[in-house]
PDB file of C-alpha atoms in Angstrom:
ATOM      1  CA  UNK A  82      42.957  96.059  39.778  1.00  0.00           C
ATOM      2  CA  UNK A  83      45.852  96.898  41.961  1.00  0.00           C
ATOM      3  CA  UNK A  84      45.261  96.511  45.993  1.00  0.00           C
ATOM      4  CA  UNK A  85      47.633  98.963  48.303  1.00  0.00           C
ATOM      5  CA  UNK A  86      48.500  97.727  51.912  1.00  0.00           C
ATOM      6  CA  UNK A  87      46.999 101.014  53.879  1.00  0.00           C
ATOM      7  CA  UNK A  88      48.409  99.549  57.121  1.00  0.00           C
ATOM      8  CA  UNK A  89      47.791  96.254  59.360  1.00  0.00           C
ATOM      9  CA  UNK A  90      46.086  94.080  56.479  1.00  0.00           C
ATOM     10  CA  UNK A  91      43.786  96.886  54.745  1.00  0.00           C
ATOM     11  CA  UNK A  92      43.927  97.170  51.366  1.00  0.00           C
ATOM     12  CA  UNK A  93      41.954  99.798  48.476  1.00  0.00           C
ATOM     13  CA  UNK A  94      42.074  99.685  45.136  1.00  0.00           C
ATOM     14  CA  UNK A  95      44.568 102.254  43.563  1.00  0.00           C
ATOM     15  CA  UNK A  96      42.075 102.657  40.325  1.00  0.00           C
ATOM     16  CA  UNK A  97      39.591 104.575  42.872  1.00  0.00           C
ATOM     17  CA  UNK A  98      42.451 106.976  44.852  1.00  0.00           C
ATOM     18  CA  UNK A  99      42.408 110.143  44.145  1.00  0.00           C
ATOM     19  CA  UNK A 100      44.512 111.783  46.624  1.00  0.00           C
ATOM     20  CA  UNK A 101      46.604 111.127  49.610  1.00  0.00           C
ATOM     21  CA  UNK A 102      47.277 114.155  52.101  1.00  0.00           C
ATOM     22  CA  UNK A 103      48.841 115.352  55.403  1.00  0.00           C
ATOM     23  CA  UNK A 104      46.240 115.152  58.429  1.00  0.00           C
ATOM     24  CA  UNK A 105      47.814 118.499  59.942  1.00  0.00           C
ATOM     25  CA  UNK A 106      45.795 121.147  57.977  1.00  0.00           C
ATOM     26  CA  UNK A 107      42.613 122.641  59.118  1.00  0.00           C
ATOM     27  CA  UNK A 108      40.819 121.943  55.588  1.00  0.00           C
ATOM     28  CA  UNK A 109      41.973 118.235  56.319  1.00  0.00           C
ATOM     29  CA  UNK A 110      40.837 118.291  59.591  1.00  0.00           C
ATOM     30  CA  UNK A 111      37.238 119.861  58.500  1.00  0.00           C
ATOM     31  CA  UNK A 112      36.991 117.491  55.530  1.00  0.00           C
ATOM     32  CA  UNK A 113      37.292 114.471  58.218  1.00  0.00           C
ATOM     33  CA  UNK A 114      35.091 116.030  60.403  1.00  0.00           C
ATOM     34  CA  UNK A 115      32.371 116.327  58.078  1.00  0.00           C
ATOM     35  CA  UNK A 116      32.895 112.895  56.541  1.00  0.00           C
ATOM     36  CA  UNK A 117      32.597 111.538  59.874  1.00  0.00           C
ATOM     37  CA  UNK A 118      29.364 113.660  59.920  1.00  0.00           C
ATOM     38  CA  UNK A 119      28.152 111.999  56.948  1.00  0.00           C
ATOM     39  CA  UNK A 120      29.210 108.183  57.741  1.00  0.00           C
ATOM     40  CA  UNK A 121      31.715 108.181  54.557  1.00  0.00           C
ATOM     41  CA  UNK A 122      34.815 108.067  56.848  1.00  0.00           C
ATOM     42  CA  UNK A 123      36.710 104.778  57.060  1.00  0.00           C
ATOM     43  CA  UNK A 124      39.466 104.295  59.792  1.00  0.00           C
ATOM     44  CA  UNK A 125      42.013 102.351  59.062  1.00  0.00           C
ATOM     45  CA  UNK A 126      44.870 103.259  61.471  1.00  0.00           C
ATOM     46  CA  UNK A 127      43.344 100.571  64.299  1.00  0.00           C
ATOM     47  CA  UNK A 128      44.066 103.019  67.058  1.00  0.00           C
ATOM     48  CA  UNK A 129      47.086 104.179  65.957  1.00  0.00           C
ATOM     49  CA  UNK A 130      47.800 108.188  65.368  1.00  0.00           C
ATOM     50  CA  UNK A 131      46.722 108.893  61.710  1.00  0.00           C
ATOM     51  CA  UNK A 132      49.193 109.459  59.369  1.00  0.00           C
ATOM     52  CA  UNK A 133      47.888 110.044  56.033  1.00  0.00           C
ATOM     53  CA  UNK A 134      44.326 110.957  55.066  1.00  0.00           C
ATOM     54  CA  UNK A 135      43.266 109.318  51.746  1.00  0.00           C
ATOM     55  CA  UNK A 136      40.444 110.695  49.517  1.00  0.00           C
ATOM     56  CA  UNK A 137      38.750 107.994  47.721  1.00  0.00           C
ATOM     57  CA  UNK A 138      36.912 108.829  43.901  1.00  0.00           C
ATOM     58  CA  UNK A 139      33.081 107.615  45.753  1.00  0.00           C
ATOM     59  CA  UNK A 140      33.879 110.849  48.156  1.00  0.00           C
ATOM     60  CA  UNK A 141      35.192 108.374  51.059  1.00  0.00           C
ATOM     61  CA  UNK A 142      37.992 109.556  53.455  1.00  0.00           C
ATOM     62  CA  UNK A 143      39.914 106.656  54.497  1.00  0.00           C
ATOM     63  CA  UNK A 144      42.432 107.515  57.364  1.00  0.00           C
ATOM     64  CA  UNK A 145      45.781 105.539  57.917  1.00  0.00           C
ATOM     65  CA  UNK A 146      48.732 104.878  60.073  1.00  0.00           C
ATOM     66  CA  UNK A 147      51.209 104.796  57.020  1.00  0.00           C
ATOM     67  CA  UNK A 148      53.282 108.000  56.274  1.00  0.00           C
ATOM     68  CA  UNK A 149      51.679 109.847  53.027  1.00  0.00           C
ATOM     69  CA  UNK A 150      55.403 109.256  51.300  1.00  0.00           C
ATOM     70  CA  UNK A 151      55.139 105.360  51.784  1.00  0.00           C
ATOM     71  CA  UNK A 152      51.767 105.128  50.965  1.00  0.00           C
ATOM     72  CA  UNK A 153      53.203 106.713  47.214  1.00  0.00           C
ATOM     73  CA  UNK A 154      55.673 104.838  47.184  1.00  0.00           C
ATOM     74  CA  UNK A 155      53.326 101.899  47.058  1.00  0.00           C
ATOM     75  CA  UNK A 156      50.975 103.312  44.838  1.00  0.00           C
ATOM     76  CA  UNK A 157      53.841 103.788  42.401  1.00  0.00           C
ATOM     77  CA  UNK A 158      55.189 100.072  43.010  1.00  0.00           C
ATOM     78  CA  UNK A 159      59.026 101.258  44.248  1.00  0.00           C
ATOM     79  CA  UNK A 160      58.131  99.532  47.459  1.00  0.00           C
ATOM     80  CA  UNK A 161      56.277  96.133  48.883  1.00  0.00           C
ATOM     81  CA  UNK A 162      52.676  96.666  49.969  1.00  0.00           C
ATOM     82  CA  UNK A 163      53.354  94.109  52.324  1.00  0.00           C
ATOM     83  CA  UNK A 164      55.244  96.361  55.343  1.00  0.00           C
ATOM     84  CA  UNK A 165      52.855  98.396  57.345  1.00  0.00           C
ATOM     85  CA  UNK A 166      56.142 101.122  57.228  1.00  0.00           C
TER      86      UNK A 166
END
């Protein structure tokens, strides 16, 4: 099992990510609203503006500080998952 940094010591398993997206959208937007409506959102950004909106295979929305290209980058290894980018 391979654990990604998502920002400021949180970690998920890259086995269960299915998608990482853009908060800007209005589907995004809607999707966290109703997560948060259903108690399957995590935040992960510790305050910070969120950054990239990852959609977890159990239907959880995870939302991060970490720009949607680094977070890649890390799930594809080309970069340390230590730096919070």
């Amino acid at each position: 099992m391979k654990l990604i940094n998502v920002g400021y010591g949180n970690m998920i398993s890259s086995d269960r990510l299915v998608a990482i997206v853009s908060p800007e959208s209005a589907p995004v937007k809607r999707m966290i609203q109703d997560s948060r409506d259903s108690g399957i959102l995590i935040d992960a950004t510790c305050g910070r503006r969120t950054r990239a909106v990852l959609v977890m295979d159990s239907g959880h929305i995870i939302l991060s500080a970490v720009q949607p290209e680094t977070m890649a980058l890390r799930c594809s290894g080309e970069k340390g998952n230590e730096n919070d980018g």
